[in-house]
mmCIF file of C-alpha atoms in Angstrom:
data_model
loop_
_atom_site.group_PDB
_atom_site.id
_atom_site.type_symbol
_atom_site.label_atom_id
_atom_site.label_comp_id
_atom_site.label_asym_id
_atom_site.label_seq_id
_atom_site.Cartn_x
_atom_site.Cartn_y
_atom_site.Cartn_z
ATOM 1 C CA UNK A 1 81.524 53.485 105.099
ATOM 2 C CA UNK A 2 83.368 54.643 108.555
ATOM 3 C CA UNK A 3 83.478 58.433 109.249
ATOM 4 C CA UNK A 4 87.463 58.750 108.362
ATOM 5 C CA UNK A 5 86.615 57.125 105.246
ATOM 6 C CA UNK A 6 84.084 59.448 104.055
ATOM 7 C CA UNK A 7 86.259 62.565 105.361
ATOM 8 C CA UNK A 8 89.068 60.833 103.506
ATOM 9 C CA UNK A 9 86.652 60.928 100.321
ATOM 10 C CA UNK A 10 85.725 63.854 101.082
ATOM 11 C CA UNK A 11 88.948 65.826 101.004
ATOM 12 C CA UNK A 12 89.490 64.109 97.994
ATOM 13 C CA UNK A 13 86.391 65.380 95.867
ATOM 14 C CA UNK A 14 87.024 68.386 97.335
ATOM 15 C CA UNK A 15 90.874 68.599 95.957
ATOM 16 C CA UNK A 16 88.836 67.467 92.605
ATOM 17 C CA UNK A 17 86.308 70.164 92.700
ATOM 18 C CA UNK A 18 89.496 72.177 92.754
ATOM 19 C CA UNK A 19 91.508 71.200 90.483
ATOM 20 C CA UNK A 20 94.419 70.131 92.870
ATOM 21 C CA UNK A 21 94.677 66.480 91.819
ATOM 22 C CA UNK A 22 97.319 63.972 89.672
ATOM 23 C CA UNK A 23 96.450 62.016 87.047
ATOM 24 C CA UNK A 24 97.020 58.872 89.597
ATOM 25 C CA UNK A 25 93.775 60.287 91.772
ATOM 26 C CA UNK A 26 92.093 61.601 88.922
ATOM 27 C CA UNK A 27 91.727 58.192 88.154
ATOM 28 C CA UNK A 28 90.989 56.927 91.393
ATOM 29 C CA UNK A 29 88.119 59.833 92.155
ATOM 30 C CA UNK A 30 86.498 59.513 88.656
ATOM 31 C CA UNK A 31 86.099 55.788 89.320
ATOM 32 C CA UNK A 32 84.426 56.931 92.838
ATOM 33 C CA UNK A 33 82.073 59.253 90.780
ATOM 34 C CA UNK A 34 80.964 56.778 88.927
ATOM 35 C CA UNK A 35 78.934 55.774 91.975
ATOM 36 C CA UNK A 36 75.625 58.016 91.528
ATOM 37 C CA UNK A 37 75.372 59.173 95.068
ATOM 38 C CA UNK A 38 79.300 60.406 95.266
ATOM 39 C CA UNK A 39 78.410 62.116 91.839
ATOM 40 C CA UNK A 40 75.026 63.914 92.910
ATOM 41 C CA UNK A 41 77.092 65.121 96.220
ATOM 42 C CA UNK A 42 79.932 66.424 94.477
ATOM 43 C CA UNK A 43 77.500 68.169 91.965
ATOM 44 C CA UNK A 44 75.900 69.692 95.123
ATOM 45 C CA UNK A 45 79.099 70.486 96.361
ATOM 46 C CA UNK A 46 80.078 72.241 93.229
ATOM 47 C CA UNK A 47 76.808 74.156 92.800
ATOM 48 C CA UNK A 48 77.046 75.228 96.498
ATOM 49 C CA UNK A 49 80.946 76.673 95.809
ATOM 50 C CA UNK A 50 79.178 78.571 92.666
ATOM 51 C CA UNK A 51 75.932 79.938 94.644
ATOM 52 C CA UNK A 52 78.854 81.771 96.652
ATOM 53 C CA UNK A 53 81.217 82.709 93.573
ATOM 54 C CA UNK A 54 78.153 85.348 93.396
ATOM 55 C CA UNK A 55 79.183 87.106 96.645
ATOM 56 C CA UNK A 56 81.133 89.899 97.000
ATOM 57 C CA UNK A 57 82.851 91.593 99.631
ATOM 58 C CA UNK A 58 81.501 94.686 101.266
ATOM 59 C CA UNK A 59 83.129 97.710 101.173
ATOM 60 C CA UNK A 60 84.485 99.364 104.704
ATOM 61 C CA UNK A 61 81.670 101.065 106.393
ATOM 62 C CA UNK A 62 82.109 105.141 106.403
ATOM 63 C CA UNK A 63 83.998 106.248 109.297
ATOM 64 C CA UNK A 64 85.493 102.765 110.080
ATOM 65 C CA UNK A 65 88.407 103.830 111.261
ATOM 66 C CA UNK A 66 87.192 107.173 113.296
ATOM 67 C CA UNK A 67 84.788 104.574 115.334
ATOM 68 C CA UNK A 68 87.313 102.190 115.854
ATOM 69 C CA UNK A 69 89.275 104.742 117.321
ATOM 70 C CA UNK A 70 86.649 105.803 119.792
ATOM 71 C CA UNK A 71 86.157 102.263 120.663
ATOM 72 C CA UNK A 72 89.572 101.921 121.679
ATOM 73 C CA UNK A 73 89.775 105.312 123.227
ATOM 74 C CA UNK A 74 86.796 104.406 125.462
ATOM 75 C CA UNK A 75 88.147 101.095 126.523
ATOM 76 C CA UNK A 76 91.314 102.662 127.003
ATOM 77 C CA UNK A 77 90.115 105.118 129.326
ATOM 78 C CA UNK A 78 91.378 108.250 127.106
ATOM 79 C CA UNK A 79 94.829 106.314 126.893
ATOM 80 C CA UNK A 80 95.134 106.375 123.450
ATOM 81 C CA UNK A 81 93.392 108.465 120.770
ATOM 82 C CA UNK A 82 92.856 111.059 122.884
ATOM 83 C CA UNK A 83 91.739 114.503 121.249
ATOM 84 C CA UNK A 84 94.317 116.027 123.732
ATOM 85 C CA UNK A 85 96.898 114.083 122.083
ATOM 86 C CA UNK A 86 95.817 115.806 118.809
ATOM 87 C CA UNK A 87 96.925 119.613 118.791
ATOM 88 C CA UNK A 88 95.671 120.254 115.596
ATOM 89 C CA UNK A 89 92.681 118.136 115.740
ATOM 90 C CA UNK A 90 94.016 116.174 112.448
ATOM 91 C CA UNK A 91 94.716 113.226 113.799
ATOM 92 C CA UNK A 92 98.044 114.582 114.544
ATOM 93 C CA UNK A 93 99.909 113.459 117.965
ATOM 94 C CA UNK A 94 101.779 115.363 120.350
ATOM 95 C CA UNK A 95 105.421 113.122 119.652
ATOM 96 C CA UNK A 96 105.047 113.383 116.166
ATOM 97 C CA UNK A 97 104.324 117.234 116.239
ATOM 98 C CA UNK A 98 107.457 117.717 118.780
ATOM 99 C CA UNK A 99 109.641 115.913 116.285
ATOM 100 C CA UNK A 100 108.378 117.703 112.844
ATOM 101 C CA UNK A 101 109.055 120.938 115.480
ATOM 102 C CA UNK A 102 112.281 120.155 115.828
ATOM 103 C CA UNK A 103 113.175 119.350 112.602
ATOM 104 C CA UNK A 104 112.145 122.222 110.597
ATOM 105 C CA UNK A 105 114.149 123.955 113.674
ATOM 106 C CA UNK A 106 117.167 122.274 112.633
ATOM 107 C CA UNK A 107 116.552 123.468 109.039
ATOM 108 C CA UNK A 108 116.147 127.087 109.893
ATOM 109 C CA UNK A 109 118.817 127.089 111.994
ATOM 110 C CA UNK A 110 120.755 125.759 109.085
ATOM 111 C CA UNK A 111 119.561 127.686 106.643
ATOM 112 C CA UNK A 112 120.250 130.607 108.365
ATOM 113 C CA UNK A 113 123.937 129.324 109.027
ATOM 114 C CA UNK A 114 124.300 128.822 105.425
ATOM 115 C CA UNK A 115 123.388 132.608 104.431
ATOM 116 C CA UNK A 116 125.815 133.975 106.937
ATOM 117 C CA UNK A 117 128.576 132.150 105.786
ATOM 118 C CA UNK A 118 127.579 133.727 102.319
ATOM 119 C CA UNK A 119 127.570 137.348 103.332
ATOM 120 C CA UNK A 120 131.018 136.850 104.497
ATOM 121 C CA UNK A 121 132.347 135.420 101.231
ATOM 122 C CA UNK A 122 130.374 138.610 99.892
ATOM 123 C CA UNK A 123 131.906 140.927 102.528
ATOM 124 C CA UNK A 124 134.948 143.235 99.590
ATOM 125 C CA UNK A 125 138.518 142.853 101.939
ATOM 126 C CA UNK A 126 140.174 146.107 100.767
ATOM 127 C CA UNK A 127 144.203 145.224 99.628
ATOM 128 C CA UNK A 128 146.308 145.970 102.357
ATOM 129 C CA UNK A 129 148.901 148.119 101.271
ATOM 130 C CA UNK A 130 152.207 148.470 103.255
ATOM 131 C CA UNK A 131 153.283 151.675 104.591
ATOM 132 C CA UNK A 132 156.249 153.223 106.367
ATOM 133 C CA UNK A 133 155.989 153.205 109.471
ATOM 134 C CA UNK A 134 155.443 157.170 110.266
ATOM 135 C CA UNK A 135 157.935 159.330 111.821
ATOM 136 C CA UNK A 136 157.561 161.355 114.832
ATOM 137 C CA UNK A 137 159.578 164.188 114.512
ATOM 138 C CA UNK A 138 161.219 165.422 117.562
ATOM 139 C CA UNK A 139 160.663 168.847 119.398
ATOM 140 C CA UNK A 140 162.311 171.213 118.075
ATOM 141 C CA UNK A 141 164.060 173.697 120.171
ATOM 142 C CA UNK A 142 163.178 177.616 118.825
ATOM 143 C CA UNK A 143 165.783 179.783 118.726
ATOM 144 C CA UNK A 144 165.634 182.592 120.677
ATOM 145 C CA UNK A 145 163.633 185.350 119.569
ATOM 146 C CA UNK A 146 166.036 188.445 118.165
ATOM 147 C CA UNK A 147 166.080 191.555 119.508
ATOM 148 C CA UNK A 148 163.607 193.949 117.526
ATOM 149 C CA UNK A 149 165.032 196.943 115.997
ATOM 150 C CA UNK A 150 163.743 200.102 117.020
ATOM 151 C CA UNK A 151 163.369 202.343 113.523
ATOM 152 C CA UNK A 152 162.764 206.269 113.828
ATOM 153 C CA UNK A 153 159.261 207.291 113.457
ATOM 154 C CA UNK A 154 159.269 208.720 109.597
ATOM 155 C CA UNK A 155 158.201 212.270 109.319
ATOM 156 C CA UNK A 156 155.449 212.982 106.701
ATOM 157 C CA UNK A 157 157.362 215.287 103.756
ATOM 158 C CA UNK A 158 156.226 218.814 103.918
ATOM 159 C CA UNK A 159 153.274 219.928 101.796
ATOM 160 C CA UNK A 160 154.023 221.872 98.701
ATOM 161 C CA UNK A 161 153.033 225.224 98.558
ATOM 162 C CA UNK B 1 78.810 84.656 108.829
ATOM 163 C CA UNK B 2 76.487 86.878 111.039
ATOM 164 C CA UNK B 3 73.822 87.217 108.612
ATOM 165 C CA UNK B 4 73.071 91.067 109.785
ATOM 166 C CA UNK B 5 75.591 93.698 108.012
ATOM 167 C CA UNK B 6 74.581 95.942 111.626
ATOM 168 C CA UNK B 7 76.139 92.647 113.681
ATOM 169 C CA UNK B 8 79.399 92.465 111.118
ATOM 170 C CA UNK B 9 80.027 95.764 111.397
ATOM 171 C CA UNK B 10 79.937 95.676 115.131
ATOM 172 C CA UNK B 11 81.954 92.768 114.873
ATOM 173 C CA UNK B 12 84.502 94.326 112.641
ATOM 174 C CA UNK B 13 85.467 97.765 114.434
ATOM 175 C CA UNK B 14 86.107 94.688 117.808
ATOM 176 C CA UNK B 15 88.039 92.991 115.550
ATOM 177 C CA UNK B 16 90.622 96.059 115.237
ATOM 178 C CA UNK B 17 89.612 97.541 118.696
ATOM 179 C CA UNK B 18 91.283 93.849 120.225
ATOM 180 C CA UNK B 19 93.897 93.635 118.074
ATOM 181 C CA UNK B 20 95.200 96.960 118.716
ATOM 182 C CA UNK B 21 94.806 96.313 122.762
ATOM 183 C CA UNK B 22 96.597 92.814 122.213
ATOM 184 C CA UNK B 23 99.359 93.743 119.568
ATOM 185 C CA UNK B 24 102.112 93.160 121.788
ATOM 186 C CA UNK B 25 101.059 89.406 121.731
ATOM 187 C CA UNK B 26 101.357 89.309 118.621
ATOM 188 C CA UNK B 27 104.412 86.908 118.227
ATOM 189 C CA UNK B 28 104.774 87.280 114.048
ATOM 190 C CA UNK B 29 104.495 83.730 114.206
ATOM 191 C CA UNK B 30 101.830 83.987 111.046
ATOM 192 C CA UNK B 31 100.586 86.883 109.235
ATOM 193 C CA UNK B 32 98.878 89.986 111.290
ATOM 194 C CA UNK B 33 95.920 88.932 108.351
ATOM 195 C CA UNK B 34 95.374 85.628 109.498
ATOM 196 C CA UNK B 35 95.834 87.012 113.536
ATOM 197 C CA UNK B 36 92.998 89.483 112.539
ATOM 198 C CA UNK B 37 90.844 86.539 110.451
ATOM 199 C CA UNK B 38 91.179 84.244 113.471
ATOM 200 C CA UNK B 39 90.252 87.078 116.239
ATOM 201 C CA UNK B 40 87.201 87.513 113.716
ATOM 202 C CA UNK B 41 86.395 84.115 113.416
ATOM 203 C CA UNK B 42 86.371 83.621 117.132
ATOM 204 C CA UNK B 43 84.221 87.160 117.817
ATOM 205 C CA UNK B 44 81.571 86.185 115.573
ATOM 206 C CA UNK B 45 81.233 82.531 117.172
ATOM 207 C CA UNK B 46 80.643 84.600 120.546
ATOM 208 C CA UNK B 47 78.232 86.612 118.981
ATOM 209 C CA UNK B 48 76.798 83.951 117.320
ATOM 210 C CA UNK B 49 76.197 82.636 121.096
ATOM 211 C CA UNK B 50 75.016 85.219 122.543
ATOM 212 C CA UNK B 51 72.551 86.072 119.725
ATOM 213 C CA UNK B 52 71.193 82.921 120.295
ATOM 214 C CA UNK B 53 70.577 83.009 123.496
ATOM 215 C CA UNK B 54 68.566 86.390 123.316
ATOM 216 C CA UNK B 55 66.855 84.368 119.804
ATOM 217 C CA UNK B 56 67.735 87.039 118.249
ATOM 218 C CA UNK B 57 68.115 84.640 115.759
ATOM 219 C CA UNK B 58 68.654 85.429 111.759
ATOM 220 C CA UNK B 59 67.140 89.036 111.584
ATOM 221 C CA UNK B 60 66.281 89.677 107.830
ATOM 222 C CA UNK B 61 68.960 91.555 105.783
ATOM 223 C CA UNK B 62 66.916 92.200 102.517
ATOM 224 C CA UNK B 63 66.763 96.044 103.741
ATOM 225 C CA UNK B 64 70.347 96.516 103.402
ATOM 226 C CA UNK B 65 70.934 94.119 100.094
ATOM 227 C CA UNK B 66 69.856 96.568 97.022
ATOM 228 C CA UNK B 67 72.016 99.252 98.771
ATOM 229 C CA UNK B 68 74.871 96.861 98.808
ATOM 230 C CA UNK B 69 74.229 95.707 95.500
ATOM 231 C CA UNK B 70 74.594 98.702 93.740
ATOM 232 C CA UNK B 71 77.856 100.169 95.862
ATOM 233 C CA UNK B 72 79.546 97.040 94.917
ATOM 234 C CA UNK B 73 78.350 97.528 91.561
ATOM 235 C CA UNK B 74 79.714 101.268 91.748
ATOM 236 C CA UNK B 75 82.812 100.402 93.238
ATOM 237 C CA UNK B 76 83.779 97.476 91.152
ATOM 238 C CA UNK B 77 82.951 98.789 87.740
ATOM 239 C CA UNK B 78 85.368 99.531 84.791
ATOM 240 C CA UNK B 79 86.107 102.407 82.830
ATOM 241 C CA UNK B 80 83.680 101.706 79.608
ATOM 242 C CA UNK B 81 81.624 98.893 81.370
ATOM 243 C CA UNK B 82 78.176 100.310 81.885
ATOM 244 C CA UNK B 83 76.045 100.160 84.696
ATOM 245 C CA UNK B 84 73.470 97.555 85.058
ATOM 246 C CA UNK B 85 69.688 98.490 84.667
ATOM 247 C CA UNK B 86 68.029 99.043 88.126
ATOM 248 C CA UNK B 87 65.665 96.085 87.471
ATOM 249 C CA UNK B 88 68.826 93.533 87.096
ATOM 250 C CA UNK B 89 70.568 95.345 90.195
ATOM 251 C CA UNK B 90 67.730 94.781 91.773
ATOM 252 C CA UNK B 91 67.074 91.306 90.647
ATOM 253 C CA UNK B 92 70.819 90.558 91.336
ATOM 254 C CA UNK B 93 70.266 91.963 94.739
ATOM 255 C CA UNK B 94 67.586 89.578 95.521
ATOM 256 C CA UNK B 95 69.640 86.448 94.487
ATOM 257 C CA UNK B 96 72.239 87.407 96.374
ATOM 258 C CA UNK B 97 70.161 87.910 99.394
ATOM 259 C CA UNK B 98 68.631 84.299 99.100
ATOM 260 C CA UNK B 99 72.233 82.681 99.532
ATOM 261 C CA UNK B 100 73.075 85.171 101.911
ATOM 262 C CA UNK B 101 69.772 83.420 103.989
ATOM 263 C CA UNK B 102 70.608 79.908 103.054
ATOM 264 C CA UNK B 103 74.171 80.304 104.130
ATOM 265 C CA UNK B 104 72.771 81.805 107.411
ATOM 266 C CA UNK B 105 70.436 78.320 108.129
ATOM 267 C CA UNK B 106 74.160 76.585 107.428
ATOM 268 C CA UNK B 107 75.705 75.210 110.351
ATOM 269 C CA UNK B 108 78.362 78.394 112.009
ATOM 270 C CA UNK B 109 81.907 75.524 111.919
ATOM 271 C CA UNK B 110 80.689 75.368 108.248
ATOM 272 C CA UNK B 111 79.604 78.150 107.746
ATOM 273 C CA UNK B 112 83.113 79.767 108.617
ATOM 274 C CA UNK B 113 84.990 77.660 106.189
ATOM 275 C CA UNK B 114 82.730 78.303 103.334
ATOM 276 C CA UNK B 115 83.263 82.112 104.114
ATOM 277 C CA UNK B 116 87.471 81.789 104.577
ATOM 278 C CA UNK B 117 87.442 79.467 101.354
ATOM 279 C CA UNK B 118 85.014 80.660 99.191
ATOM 280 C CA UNK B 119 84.084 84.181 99.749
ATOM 281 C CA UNK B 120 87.287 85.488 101.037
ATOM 282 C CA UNK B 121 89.491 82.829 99.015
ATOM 283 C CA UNK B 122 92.425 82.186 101.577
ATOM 284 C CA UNK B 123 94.485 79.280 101.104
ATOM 285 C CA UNK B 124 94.146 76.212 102.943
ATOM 286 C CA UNK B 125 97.321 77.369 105.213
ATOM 287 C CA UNK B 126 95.255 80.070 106.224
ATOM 288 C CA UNK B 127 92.388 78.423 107.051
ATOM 289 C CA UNK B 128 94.135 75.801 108.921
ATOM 290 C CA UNK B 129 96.025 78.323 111.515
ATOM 291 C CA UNK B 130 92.629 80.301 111.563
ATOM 292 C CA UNK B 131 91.052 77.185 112.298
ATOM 293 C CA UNK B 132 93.523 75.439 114.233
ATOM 294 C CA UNK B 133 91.997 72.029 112.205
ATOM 295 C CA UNK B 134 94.077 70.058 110.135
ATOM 296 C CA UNK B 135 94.611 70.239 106.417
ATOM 297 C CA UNK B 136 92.086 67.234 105.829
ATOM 298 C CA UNK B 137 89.543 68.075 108.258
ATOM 299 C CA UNK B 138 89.156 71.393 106.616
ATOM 300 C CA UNK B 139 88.486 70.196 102.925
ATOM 301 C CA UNK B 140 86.349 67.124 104.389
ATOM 302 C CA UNK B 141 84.130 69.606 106.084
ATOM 303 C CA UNK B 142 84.612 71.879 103.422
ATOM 304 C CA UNK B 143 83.059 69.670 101.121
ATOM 305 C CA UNK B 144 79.831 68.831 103.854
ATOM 306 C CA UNK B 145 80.032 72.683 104.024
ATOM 307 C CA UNK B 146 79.090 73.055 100.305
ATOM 308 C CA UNK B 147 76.375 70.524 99.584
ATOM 309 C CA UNK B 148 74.726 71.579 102.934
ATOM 310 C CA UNK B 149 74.669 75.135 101.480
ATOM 311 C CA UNK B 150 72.537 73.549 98.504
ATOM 312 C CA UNK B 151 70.208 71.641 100.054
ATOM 313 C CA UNK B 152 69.307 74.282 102.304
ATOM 314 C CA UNK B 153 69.303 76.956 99.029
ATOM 315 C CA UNK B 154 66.821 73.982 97.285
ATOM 316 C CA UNK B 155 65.132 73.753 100.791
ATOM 317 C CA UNK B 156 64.427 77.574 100.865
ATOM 318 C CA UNK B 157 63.095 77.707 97.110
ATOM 319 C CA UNK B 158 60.960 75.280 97.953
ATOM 320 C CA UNK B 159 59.603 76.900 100.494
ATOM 321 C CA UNK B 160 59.269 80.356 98.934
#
């Protein structure tokens, strides 16, 4: 058998092994299998897939991410991840901080906007009630004063005896 | 695929360390996944390398297989499931150590597709842009991939 035949067979037992296969090559493969050598390879194959069925997948190392942050800090040259860049030392960066900054300025500002509009609708606007306009009354002129009269000095009535 | 969980971790954190340096090549053309898989697959083939050439060779990993064992164990267990005796983690543990050697002595171009296919279970589009081989040539070697895993499982009981 050439090499691209047996990768050609191979592929095949393989799509077998899988379950990805017609009923046109199911035929075709289980006639190949019935060949004792094809069979006791594609019962290795199988019990090779299942020896690593039993594997798992590790779980992420502790501090995976905080090292590969230092690894790229270091062949950054302090570029990125910097603990300058942190302000807070929470993983926090300076842009982000600036912009969470800004925005709760916005709100205060607002905020406070809001509550003086309030006190104004608050604010009692006495009626205004219309009044004549008031009068200015003219200077004026005093008469002359009269002439005072002169009256007698009274004389005290005598004493009784 | 480096046999040492010190290596893979090494490995791992250069994985993300050149993938964040390199993002902006990054074209999108696949998924960031299978950019990370194939910067992976291509780290631990240097490593692989340059192990070899110190013979550093397959350095034992049976110290750090029971504590393995029983994380998984912790972190994959169900509410109501109960937790396995210590002599079956421990037995477990073992077993899966002794595949973890024979897929070691495996040959690294299969060793990488029986670790894409079968322990990571990507589809064959995956493995094909990871691999840059073609749809055939994966499952062919896939196949060569598997029964040498037996034989060298059967070779190592043997031996033991």
């Amino acid at each position: 058998m050439t090499a691209q035949a047996k990768d050609v067979q191979g592929a095949q037992l393989t799509d077998f092994l899988e379950g990805n296969v017609d009923g046109e090559e199911q035929a075709s493969i289980e006639l190949l299998l019935s060949d004792p050598a094809v069979r006791a390879e594609m019962e290795a194959a199988r019990a090779g897939r299942d020896l690593l069925s039993e594997l798992g997948t590790k779980p992420t190392p502790q501090n995976f991410l905080r090292k590969v942050q230092r690894r790229v800090r270091r062949k950054s040259g302090g570029r990125h991840f910097h603990p300058a860049q942190q302000p807070f030392g929470f993983g926090l960066s300076i842009e982000v901080f600036v912009v969470v900054a800004v925005a709760v300025m916005a709100a205060c500002w607002m905020i406070l906007d809001i509550g003086r509009q309030t006190i104004q609708y608050d604010v009692f606007i006495p009626p205004t009630v219309e009044r004549p306009a008031p009068t200015i009354k003219q200077p004026t002129v005093l008469p002359a004063p009269l002439p005072q009269k002169v009256t007698p000095p009274t004389t005290p009535p005598p004493a009784s005896p | 695929m480096l046999g040492n969980s010190a290596e893979a971790e090494d490995v791992a954190q250069d994985v993300f360390v050149k993938a964040f340096m390199a993002i902006e090549s990054f074209r999108g053309d696949s998924m960031i996944g299978t950019w990370l898989y194939r910067i992976g697959i291509n780290l631990c083939k240097n490593r692989l390398k340059y192990l070899s050439r110190r013979q550093h060779g397959t350095k034992s990993t049976l110290e750090d297989v029971p504590e393995r064992a029983f994380s998984r164990q912790e972190n994959q267990r169900t509410v109501g499931e109960q937790a396995p005796r210590p002599d079956q983690a421990l037995e477990g543990s073992r077993a899966e150590s002794r595949v973890q050697r024979a897929l070691s002595r495996v040959d690294p171009q299969f060793r990488e597709l029986l670790v894409l296919r079968d322990i990571q279970g990507l589809p064959y589009g995956d493995i094909m842009k990871i691999t840059g081989l073609a749809e055939g040539t994966v499952k062919s070697r896939l196949h060569r991939a598997r029964s040498a895993l037996r034989r060298a499982y059967d070779a190592q009981e043997d031996q033991s």
